mmCIF file of C-alpha atoms and ligand atoms in Angstrom:
data_model
loop_
_atom_site.group_PDB
_atom_site.id
_atom_site.type_symbol
_atom_site.label_atom_id
_atom_site.label_comp_id
_atom_site.label_asym_id
_atom_site.label_seq_id
_atom_site.Cartn_x
_atom_site.Cartn_y
_atom_site.Cartn_z
ATOM 1 C CA MET A 1 -5.948 -16.938 32.874
ATOM 2 C CA LEU A 2 -2.890 -15.795 33.355
ATOM 3 C CA ILE A 3 -0.741 -17.482 30.544
ATOM 4 C CA GLY A 4 -3.630 -15.624 28.078
ATOM 5 C CA LYS A 5 -3.840 -12.401 29.684
ATOM 6 C CA SER A 6 -0.072 -11.702 29.282
ATOM 7 C CA LEU A 7 0.389 -12.342 25.911
ATOM 8 C CA ASP A 8 -2.323 -9.372 25.458
ATOM 9 C CA ILE A 9 0.170 -7.306 26.567
ATOM 10 C CA ARG A 10 1.614 -5.369 23.475
ATOM 11 C CA SER A 11 4.890 -5.451 22.347
ATOM 12 C CA SER A 12 7.450 -2.277 22.607
ATOM 13 C CA GLU A 13 8.099 -4.657 19.250
ATOM 14 C CA ILE A 14 12.545 -4.119 19.347
ATOM 15 C CA THR A 15 12.621 -7.936 19.870
ATOM 16 C CA PRO A 16 13.784 -10.227 16.171
ATOM 17 C CA LYS A 17 11.114 -12.401 15.400
ATOM 18 C CA SER A 18 13.324 -15.079 16.267
ATOM 19 C CA SER A 19 13.576 -14.312 19.648
ATOM 20 C CA TYR A 20 10.140 -13.700 20.428
ATOM 21 C CA MET A 21 8.643 -16.607 18.661
ATOM 22 C CA LYS A 22 11.662 -18.633 21.252
ATOM 23 C CA ARG A 23 10.148 -16.404 24.014
ATOM 24 C CA ARG A 24 6.584 -17.538 23.301
ATOM 25 C CA LYS A 25 7.578 -20.986 23.447
ATOM 26 C CA PHE A 26 9.343 -20.910 26.618
ATOM 27 C CA ILE A 27 5.813 -19.440 27.825
ATOM 28 C CA ALA A 28 3.365 -21.537 26.017
ATOM 29 C CA GLY A 29 5.698 -24.405 27.691
ATOM 30 C CA ALA A 30 5.266 -23.452 31.307
ATOM 31 C CA SER A 31 3.086 -25.782 32.651
ATOM 32 C CA ALA A 32 0.147 -24.549 34.632
ATOM 33 C CA ALA A 33 1.456 -25.135 38.097
ATOM 34 C CA THR A 34 5.057 -22.814 37.249
ATOM 35 C CA ALA A 35 3.110 -20.629 35.887
ATOM 36 C CA GLY A 36 0.907 -20.598 39.397
ATOM 37 C CA LEU A 37 3.734 -19.762 40.823
ATOM 38 C CA ILE A 38 5.095 -16.211 39.065
ATOM 39 C CA VAL A 39 2.596 -13.587 38.695
ATOM 40 C CA GLY A 40 1.696 -12.686 35.589
ATOM 41 C CA ARG A 41 4.355 -9.277 34.828
ATOM 42 C CA GLY A 42 7.284 -11.570 37.300
ATOM 43 C CA LEU A 43 7.001 -14.332 34.232
ATOM 44 C CA LEU A 44 7.570 -12.666 32.266
ATOM 45 C CA GLU A 45 10.316 -10.338 33.654
ATOM 46 C CA LEU A 46 12.028 -13.639 34.503
ATOM 47 C CA VAL A 47 11.675 -14.228 30.546
ATOM 48 C CA HIS A 48 13.414 -10.945 29.509
ATOM 49 C CA PRO A 49 13.688 -8.226 31.537
ATOM 50 C CA GLY A 50 11.873 -4.915 30.569
ATOM 51 C CA GLU A 51 9.941 -6.575 27.697
ATOM 52 C CA ARG A 52 6.503 -6.885 26.764
ATOM 53 C CA VAL A 53 5.067 -9.747 24.471
ATOM 54 C CA HIS A 54 3.692 -8.048 21.044
ATOM 55 C CA ALA A 55 -0.089 -8.519 20.537
ATOM 56 C CA GLN A 56 -0.065 -9.784 16.504
ATOM 57 C CA THR A 57 -3.094 -13.805 16.943
ATOM 58 C CA LYS A 58 -1.384 -17.122 15.492
ATOM 59 C CA LEU A 59 -3.181 -17.984 12.125
ATOM 60 C CA SER A 60 -4.079 -22.004 12.182
ATOM 61 C CA GLY A 61 -4.952 -24.603 9.611
ATOM 62 C CA VAL A 62 -2.558 -22.440 7.323
ATOM 63 C CA ILE A 63 -1.612 -23.906 4.203
ATOM 64 C CA LYS A 64 1.589 -23.418 2.355
ATOM 65 C CA SER A 65 1.113 -22.262 -0.955
ATOM 66 C CA SER A 66 3.948 -23.141 -4.144
ATOM 67 C CA LEU A 67 2.909 -19.998 -5.741
ATOM 68 C CA SER A 68 5.888 -19.635 -2.910
ATOM 69 C CA THR A 69 9.721 -18.060 -2.959
ATOM 70 C CA ASP A 70 12.448 -19.682 -1.524
ATOM 71 C CA GLU A 71 14.078 -17.090 -1.665
ATOM 72 C CA SER A 72 15.201 -16.020 1.772
ATOM 73 C CA GLN A 73 12.868 -14.543 4.299
ATOM 74 C CA THR A 74 13.309 -10.610 5.381
ATOM 75 C CA PRO A 75 13.736 -10.108 8.809
ATOM 76 C CA TYR A 76 10.168 -9.537 11.038
ATOM 77 C CA LYS A 77 11.755 -6.217 12.733
ATOM 78 C CA ASP A 78 12.246 -5.292 9.007
ATOM 79 C CA VAL A 79 9.453 -5.955 7.716
ATOM 80 C CA THR A 80 7.282 -4.210 10.788
ATOM 81 C CA HIS A 81 9.924 -1.201 11.234
ATOM 82 C CA TYR A 82 10.456 0.222 7.710
ATOM 83 C CA ASN A 83 6.696 0.151 6.646
ATOM 84 C CA ASN A 84 5.065 3.140 3.326
ATOM 85 C CA PHE A 85 2.096 3.257 5.155
ATOM 86 C CA TYR A 86 1.239 7.415 4.944
ATOM 87 C CA GLU A 87 -1.961 7.638 7.135
ATOM 88 C CA PHE A 88 0.284 7.413 9.861
ATOM 89 C CA GLY A 89 3.155 9.105 8.624
ATOM 90 C CA THR A 90 5.602 9.275 6.038
ATOM 91 C CA ALA A 91 9.078 8.395 7.430
ATOM 92 C CA LYS A 92 9.504 4.889 7.380
ATOM 93 C CA GLU A 93 9.400 4.391 11.173
ATOM 94 C CA GLU A 94 6.332 5.878 12.110
ATOM 95 C CA PRO A 95 3.750 3.503 11.163
ATOM 96 C CA ALA A 96 5.157 1.478 13.499
ATOM 97 C CA GLU A 97 4.983 3.824 16.474
ATOM 98 C CA LYS A 98 1.578 5.990 14.780
ATOM 99 C CA ALA A 99 -0.356 2.924 14.564
ATOM 100 C CA LYS A 100 -0.291 1.107 17.631
ATOM 101 C CA ASN A 101 -3.737 1.898 18.994
ATOM 102 C CA PHE A 102 -4.958 1.908 15.198
ATOM 103 C CA LYS A 103 -8.615 0.189 16.231
ATOM 104 C CA THR A 104 -9.193 -2.394 13.843
ATOM 105 C CA SER A 105 -11.747 -4.455 15.621
ATOM 106 C CA PRO A 106 -14.795 -4.332 14.578
ATOM 107 C CA TRP A 107 -13.860 -4.233 11.043
ATOM 108 C CA THR A 108 -16.249 -4.097 7.809
ATOM 109 C CA VAL A 109 -14.781 -4.935 3.681
ATOM 110 C CA SER A 110 -18.323 -3.677 1.799
ATOM 111 C CA VAL A 111 -18.237 -5.023 -1.995
ATOM 112 C CA GLY A 112 -20.143 -3.101 -4.211
ATOM 113 C CA GLY A 113 -20.895 -2.022 -8.000
ATOM 114 C CA ALA A 114 -20.876 -3.904 -10.851
ATOM 115 C CA VAL A 115 -21.850 -7.059 -9.116
ATOM 116 C CA LYS A 116 -25.339 -9.513 -8.998
ATOM 117 C CA LYS A 117 -24.520 -10.131 -4.947
ATOM 118 C CA PRO A 118 -23.385 -6.480 -2.997
ATOM 119 C CA LEU A 119 -21.726 -7.737 0.305
ATOM 120 C CA LYS A 120 -20.303 -6.502 3.503
ATOM 121 C CA TYR A 121 -18.544 -8.827 4.959
ATOM 122 C CA ASP A 122 -17.191 -8.717 8.796
ATOM 123 C CA LEU A 123 -13.697 -9.039 9.394
ATOM 124 C CA ASP A 124 -14.227 -13.100 10.243
ATOM 125 C CA ALA A 125 -16.937 -13.628 7.447
ATOM 126 C CA LEU A 126 -14.208 -12.436 4.765
ATOM 127 C CA MET A 127 -11.453 -14.698 5.964
ATOM 128 C CA LYS A 128 -13.896 -17.699 5.706
ATOM 129 C CA LEU A 129 -14.373 -17.238 2.154
ATOM 130 C CA ALA A 130 -11.312 -19.420 1.316
ATOM 131 C CA PRO A 131 -8.534 -21.418 3.030
ATOM 132 C CA LEU A 132 -5.745 -19.264 4.479
ATOM 133 C CA GLU A 133 -2.552 -19.579 2.248
ATOM 134 C CA GLU A 134 0.591 -18.844 3.129
ATOM 135 C CA ARG A 135 2.608 -16.939 0.148
ATOM 136 C CA ILE A 136 5.949 -16.077 0.040
ATOM 137 C CA TYR A 137 6.552 -13.282 -2.537
ATOM 138 C CA ARG A 138 9.185 -10.905 -3.286
ATOM 139 C CA HIS A 139 7.599 -7.378 -2.906
ATOM 140 C CA ARG A 140 9.363 -4.365 -4.774
ATOM 141 C CA CYS A 141 8.175 -0.654 -3.898
ATOM 142 C CA VAL A 142 8.669 1.846 -6.172
ATOM 143 C CA GLU A 143 11.130 3.083 -3.917
ATOM 144 C CA ALA A 144 13.920 0.576 -4.963
ATOM 145 C CA TRP A 145 14.190 -1.214 -1.674
ATOM 146 C CA SER A 146 12.533 -4.923 -1.497
ATOM 147 C CA ILE A 147 11.939 -7.500 0.290
ATOM 148 C CA VAL A 148 10.910 -11.183 0.796
ATOM 149 C CA VAL A 149 7.336 -11.710 3.380
ATOM 150 C CA PRO A 150 5.562 -15.563 3.939
ATOM 151 C CA TRP A 151 1.779 -13.173 3.798
ATOM 152 C CA ILE A 152 -1.248 -15.067 4.400
ATOM 153 C CA GLY A 153 -3.923 -14.581 2.757
ATOM 154 C CA PHE A 154 -6.020 -16.716 -0.540
ATOM 155 C CA PRO A 155 -7.051 -15.312 -4.331
ATOM 156 C CA LEU A 156 -8.603 -11.741 -4.311
ATOM 157 C CA ASN A 157 -10.252 -14.182 -7.251
ATOM 158 C CA ALA A 158 -12.623 -16.252 -4.088
ATOM 159 C CA LEU A 159 -14.138 -12.896 -3.316
ATOM 160 C CA ILE A 160 -14.703 -11.820 -7.246
ATOM 161 C CA LYS A 161 -16.354 -14.980 -7.555
ATOM 162 C CA GLN A 162 -18.662 -14.978 -4.283
ATOM 163 C CA VAL A 163 -20.172 -11.049 -5.941
ATOM 164 C CA GLU A 164 -20.967 -12.020 -9.061
ATOM 165 C CA PRO A 165 -19.285 -9.370 -11.274
ATOM 166 C CA THR A 166 -21.630 -8.222 -14.082
ATOM 167 C CA SER A 167 -20.271 -7.400 -17.500
ATOM 168 C CA ASN A 168 -20.573 -3.611 -16.988
ATOM 169 C CA ALA A 169 -16.988 -4.602 -14.328
ATOM 170 C CA LYS A 170 -14.292 -3.870 -16.097
ATOM 171 C CA PHE A 171 -11.848 -2.222 -13.000
ATOM 172 C CA VAL A 172 -11.792 -3.049 -9.210
ATOM 173 C CA ALA A 173 -11.481 -0.188 -6.710
ATOM 174 C CA PHE A 174 -9.910 -0.652 -3.532
ATOM 175 C CA GLN A 175 -10.508 2.220 -0.693
ATOM 176 C CA SER A 176 -8.918 2.316 2.931
ATOM 177 C CA PHE A 177 -10.350 2.609 5.768
ATOM 178 C CA TYR A 178 -9.414 6.847 7.083
ATOM 179 C CA ASP A 179 -10.667 9.121 9.860
ATOM 180 C CA PRO A 180 -8.441 12.338 10.345
ATOM 181 C CA HIS A 181 -8.847 12.213 14.021
ATOM 182 C CA GLU A 182 -7.233 8.492 14.747
ATOM 183 C CA MET A 183 -4.728 9.229 12.230
ATOM 184 C CA PRO A 184 -3.955 12.728 12.611
ATOM 185 C CA THR A 185 -0.565 12.395 11.102
ATOM 186 C CA ALA A 186 -2.098 11.892 7.642
ATOM 187 C CA ARG A 187 -2.459 15.679 7.189
ATOM 188 C CA TYR A 188 1.251 16.346 6.714
ATOM 189 C CA ALA A 189 1.373 13.225 3.854
ATOM 190 C CA GLY A 190 0.488 15.711 0.798
ATOM 191 C CA ILE A 191 -1.595 12.660 -1.312
ATOM 192 C CA ALA A 192 -5.056 12.783 -0.261
ATOM 193 C CA PHE A 193 -7.260 10.098 1.807
ATOM 194 C CA PRO A 194 -8.902 7.703 1.665
ATOM 195 C CA TYR A 195 -6.077 6.230 0.155
ATOM 196 C CA VAL A 196 -7.757 4.593 -3.337
ATOM 197 C CA GLU A 197 -6.084 1.908 -5.506
ATOM 198 C CA GLY A 198 -6.983 -0.070 -8.580
ATOM 199 C CA LEU A 199 -6.718 -3.379 -11.042
ATOM 200 C CA ARG A 200 -8.319 -4.327 -13.735
ATOM 201 C CA LEU A 201 -10.560 -6.971 -13.453
ATOM 202 C CA ASP A 202 -8.387 -9.733 -15.649
ATOM 203 C CA GLU A 203 -5.439 -8.575 -12.838
ATOM 204 C CA ALA A 204 -7.514 -9.163 -10.200
ATOM 205 C CA ILE A 205 -8.518 -12.776 -11.240
ATOM 206 C CA HIS A 206 -4.998 -13.862 -10.858
ATOM 207 C CA PRO A 207 -4.296 -16.557 -8.977
ATOM 208 C CA LEU A 208 -0.929 -14.152 -7.798
ATOM 209 C CA ALA A 209 -3.089 -11.156 -6.614
ATOM 210 C CA ILE A 210 -4.183 -12.065 -2.760
ATOM 211 C CA LEU A 211 -6.126 -10.304 -0.162
ATOM 212 C CA CYS A 212 -3.770 -10.882 2.882
ATOM 213 C CA PHE A 213 -4.689 -10.701 6.558
ATOM 214 C CA GLY A 214 -1.411 -12.171 7.982
ATOM 215 C CA MET A 215 2.306 -12.588 8.067
ATOM 216 C CA TYR A 216 5.252 -14.385 9.843
ATOM 217 C CA GLY A 217 2.794 -17.718 10.583
ATOM 218 C CA GLU A 218 0.048 -14.413 12.695
ATOM 219 C CA THR A 219 -2.447 -11.837 11.612
ATOM 220 C CA LEU A 220 -0.909 -8.244 10.323
ATOM 221 C CA PRO A 221 0.504 -5.613 12.351
ATOM 222 C CA ASN A 222 -0.836 -2.256 12.279
ATOM 223 C CA GLN A 223 1.361 -0.553 10.177
ATOM 224 C CA ASP A 224 1.775 -3.668 7.134
ATOM 225 C CA GLY A 225 -1.914 -2.865 6.943
ATOM 226 C CA ALA A 226 -3.872 -4.730 9.053
ATOM 227 C CA PRO A 227 -6.659 -6.045 9.281
ATOM 228 C CA VAL A 228 -6.686 -6.862 5.555
ATOM 229 C CA ARG A 229 -4.602 -5.575 2.340
ATOM 230 C CA LEU A 230 -4.289 -6.409 -1.055
ATOM 231 C CA VAL A 231 -0.619 -8.141 -1.971
ATOM 232 C CA VAL A 232 -0.294 -7.617 -5.602
ATOM 233 C CA PRO A 233 3.650 -8.731 -6.128
ATOM 234 C CA TRP A 234 4.185 -8.310 -9.504
ATOM 235 C CA LYS A 235 3.329 -4.516 -9.054
ATOM 236 C CA TYR A 236 5.597 -1.652 -7.542
ATOM 237 C CA GLY A 237 4.477 -2.225 -3.936
ATOM 238 C CA PHE A 238 2.038 0.975 -3.621
ATOM 239 C CA LYS A 239 -0.525 -0.698 -5.337
ATOM 240 C CA SER A 240 -0.983 -3.461 -2.451
ATOM 241 C CA ILE A 241 -3.046 -0.786 -0.211
ATOM 242 C CA LYS A 242 -3.821 -1.489 3.328
ATOM 243 C CA SER A 243 -6.557 -1.664 5.342
ATOM 244 C CA ILE A 244 -9.271 -2.141 3.211
ATOM 245 C CA VAL A 245 -13.087 -0.964 3.983
ATOM 246 C CA LYS A 246 -14.219 -0.960 0.390
ATOM 247 C CA ILE A 247 -14.103 -2.750 -2.620
ATOM 248 C CA SER A 248 -15.748 -1.873 -5.659
ATOM 249 C CA PHE A 249 -16.565 -3.312 -9.249
ATOM 250 C CA VAL A 250 -16.274 -0.204 -12.391
ATOM 251 C CA GLU A 251 -16.406 -0.447 -15.875
ATOM 252 C CA LYS A 252 -14.298 2.919 -16.093
ATOM 253 C CA GLN A 253 -10.799 2.783 -15.002
ATOM 254 C CA PRO A 254 -10.677 4.196 -10.867
ATOM 255 C CA PRO A 255 -8.632 7.185 -9.814
ATOM 256 C CA THR A 256 -5.374 6.106 -7.797
ATOM 257 C CA THR A 257 -3.799 7.566 -4.571
ATOM 258 C CA TRP A 258 -0.226 7.564 -6.108
ATOM 259 C CA ASN A 259 -1.126 8.763 -9.977
ATOM 260 C CA LEU A 260 -3.537 11.720 -8.630
ATOM 261 C CA ALA A 261 -0.598 13.001 -6.773
ATOM 262 C CA ALA A 262 2.410 12.659 -9.782
ATOM 263 C CA PRO A 263 0.123 11.787 -12.786
ATOM 264 C CA ASN A 264 3.928 12.228 -14.429
ATOM 265 C CA GLU A 265 5.659 9.789 -11.946
ATOM 266 C CA TYR A 266 3.283 6.887 -11.617
ATOM 267 C CA TRP A 267 1.007 5.523 -13.985
ATOM 268 C CA PHE A 268 -1.632 3.209 -13.312
ATOM 269 C CA TYR A 269 -0.158 0.330 -14.634
ATOM 270 C CA SER A 270 3.007 0.165 -12.114
ATOM 271 C CA ASN A 271 4.469 -2.760 -13.266
ATOM 272 C CA VAL A 272 8.065 -3.423 -11.613
ATOM 273 C CA ASN A 273 10.331 -2.702 -15.015
ATOM 274 C CA PRO A 274 13.514 -2.138 -14.251
ATOM 275 C CA ALA A 275 13.516 -0.995 -18.239
ATOM 276 C CA VAL A 276 11.709 2.152 -17.378
ATOM 277 C CA ASP A 277 13.279 4.496 -15.238
ATOM 278 C CA HIS A 278 10.920 6.184 -12.533
ATOM 279 C CA PRO A 279 11.403 10.540 -13.944
ATOM 280 C CA ARG A 280 13.502 10.817 -11.035
ATOM 281 C CA TRP A 281 15.306 7.465 -10.587
ATOM 282 C CA SER A 282 16.499 4.417 -12.336
ATOM 283 C CA GLN A 283 14.591 1.369 -11.456
ATOM 284 C CA ALA A 284 17.218 -1.386 -12.725
ATOM 285 C CA LYS A 285 18.427 -2.477 -9.312
ATOM 286 C CA GLU A 286 16.596 -2.684 -5.648
ATOM 287 C CA ARG A 287 18.094 -2.898 -2.202
ATOM 288 C CA ARG A 288 16.361 -5.612 -0.405
ATOM 289 C CA LEU A 289 15.884 -4.360 3.306
ATOM 290 C CA GLY A 290 19.115 -6.328 5.743
ATOM 291 C CA GLU A 291 21.282 -7.201 2.034
ATOM 292 C CA PHE A 292 24.725 -4.938 1.699
ATOM 293 C CA PHE A 293 25.348 -4.930 -2.163
ATOM 294 C CA ARG A 294 22.528 -4.105 -4.484
ATOM 295 C CA ARG A 295 20.882 -6.943 -6.913
ATOM 296 C CA PRO A 296 19.359 -6.791 -10.363
ATOM 297 C CA THR A 297 15.087 -6.029 -10.623
ATOM 298 C CA LEU A 298 13.339 -8.617 -12.512
ATOM 299 C CA LEU A 299 10.942 -7.808 -15.072
ATOM 300 C CA PHE A 300 7.337 -7.690 -12.947
ATOM 301 C CA ASN A 301 9.071 -8.871 -10.110
ATOM 302 C CA GLY A 302 10.465 -11.962 -11.202
ATOM 303 C CA TYR A 303 6.463 -13.017 -12.054
ATOM 304 C CA GLY A 304 7.094 -12.599 -15.409
ATOM 305 C CA GLY A 305 6.643 -16.402 -16.438
ATOM 306 C CA GLN A 306 2.723 -16.019 -15.149
ATOM 307 C CA VAL A 307 1.837 -12.948 -15.735
ATOM 308 C CA ALA A 308 2.965 -11.044 -18.830
ATOM 309 C CA GLN A 309 0.064 -12.272 -21.507
ATOM 310 C CA LEU A 310 -1.653 -9.979 -19.336
ATOM 311 C CA TYR A 311 -0.105 -7.343 -20.659
ATOM 312 C CA ALA A 312 0.686 -9.074 -24.193
ATOM 313 C CA GLY A 313 0.084 -5.968 -27.252
ATOM 314 C CA MET A 314 0.736 -3.634 -24.952
ATOM 315 C CA ASP A 315 3.344 -0.531 -24.518
ATOM 316 C CA LEU A 316 5.171 -0.684 -21.179
ATOM 317 C CA ARG A 317 6.577 1.855 -21.294
ATOM 318 C CA LYS A 318 3.211 4.087 -22.324
ATOM 319 C CA ASP A 319 1.470 1.691 -19.904
ATOM 320 C CA PHE A 320 3.718 2.300 -17.162
HETATM 321 N N1 MTE B 1 -3.243 2.965 2.692
HETATM 322 C C1 MTE B 1 -1.957 2.464 2.494
HETATM 323 N N2 MTE B 1 -1.613 1.521 1.380
HETATM 324 C C2 MTE B 1 -0.274 0.936 1.024
HETATM 325 C C3 MTE B 1 0.217 2.447 1.171
HETATM 326 C C4 MTE B 1 -0.391 4.067 1.863
HETATM 327 O O1 MTE B 1 0.705 4.904 2.216
HETATM 328 N N3 MTE B 1 -0.766 3.698 2.318
HETATM 329 N N4 MTE B 1 1.601 2.116 0.522
HETATM 330 C C5 MTE B 1 2.346 1.465 0.176
HETATM 331 C C6 MTE B 1 3.413 1.440 -0.219
HETATM 332 S S1 MTE B 1 3.972 2.852 -1.393
HETATM 333 C C7 MTE B 1 4.135 0.286 0.032
HETATM 334 S S2 MTE B 1 5.609 -0.005 -0.909
HETATM 335 C C8 MTE B 1 3.529 -0.820 0.709
HETATM 336 C C9 MTE B 1 4.419 -1.058 1.585
HETATM 337 O O2 MTE B 1 3.479 -2.411 2.970
HETATM 338 P P1 MTE B 1 4.794 -2.468 4.321
HETATM 339 O O3 MTE B 1 4.765 -1.418 4.305
HETATM 340 O O4 MTE B 1 3.644 -3.648 4.734
HETATM 341 O O5 MTE B 1 6.049 -3.314 3.308
HETATM 342 O O6 MTE B 1 2.604 -0.240 1.137
HETATM 343 C C10 MTE B 1 1.525 -0.018 0.260
HETATM 344 N N5 MTE B 1 0.443 0.646 0.756
HETATM 345 MO MO1 MO B 2 6.216 1.377 -2.096
#
């Protein structure tokens, strides 16, 4: 179909979300008869000369979550053009460019280790495990910038329940996709790949931790971790591992990429904590992308009411 085909064309991604949403409505609203009169590329050029429509798919039937913040959302343009995804380069603007042709379909996530039912999921099966929810979360990078994102996903615990961890499962280890041919820039990043992360089992089961498939009403753009990533809003952003292919339940605390790279700077827990500075900079404040003045950073990124009990009795300076 003519209109469907037009929408498949990849975006130059230079348009703010709001304006291309309007454009999409316009295109969708054009009647078949009208569309028939204007030929494919011609229609797009008429709407916005020289621009192309992006490739994300709208996610339907998404439930609004009561766990969302009502703070204003960071513009889509910032969230998709200021990224950390070292497999596609270490500069913030690089992933948007270099992940453009990253192939995320077909996609398989294997779940195993200390579980009664090890399973391999293709993406569709994984996405159907639980109802998709929109979770508007604050996200705080260890580099002292932050964003507010309407993620789409469901609690990681829905997956955990299905595979039935055994009593040996104390931690959950996650692994990102890695292919040096598809990610040629990765070799200059100075960290080891595949990117790996981990959570304690009780952290992974916490209802705030989500498996994320989308944002802003649509599937994840490649640079934000398509097709499936973790979002753990009370921890520094590097715990929210992207483009996951493997999840294993393990007895011992698993290795994590940033801890391997710089153990004095990044420990396992990585809970957002304004009182514990990074060895090279303060964590007391942060810059919200799109804002001018820095704002104070909150303990557990403001989610302490929900998660502080997970760390009762722990010394957060030692277990940082
Ligand atoms: N595989 C992988 N996952 C990753 C990273 C990475 O380099 N590789 N960077 C992390 C860091 S440091 C942050 S702040 C977030 C950034 O997510 P965003 O680009 O969608 O904002 O992804 C995290 N997940
Ligand atoms: Mo980060």
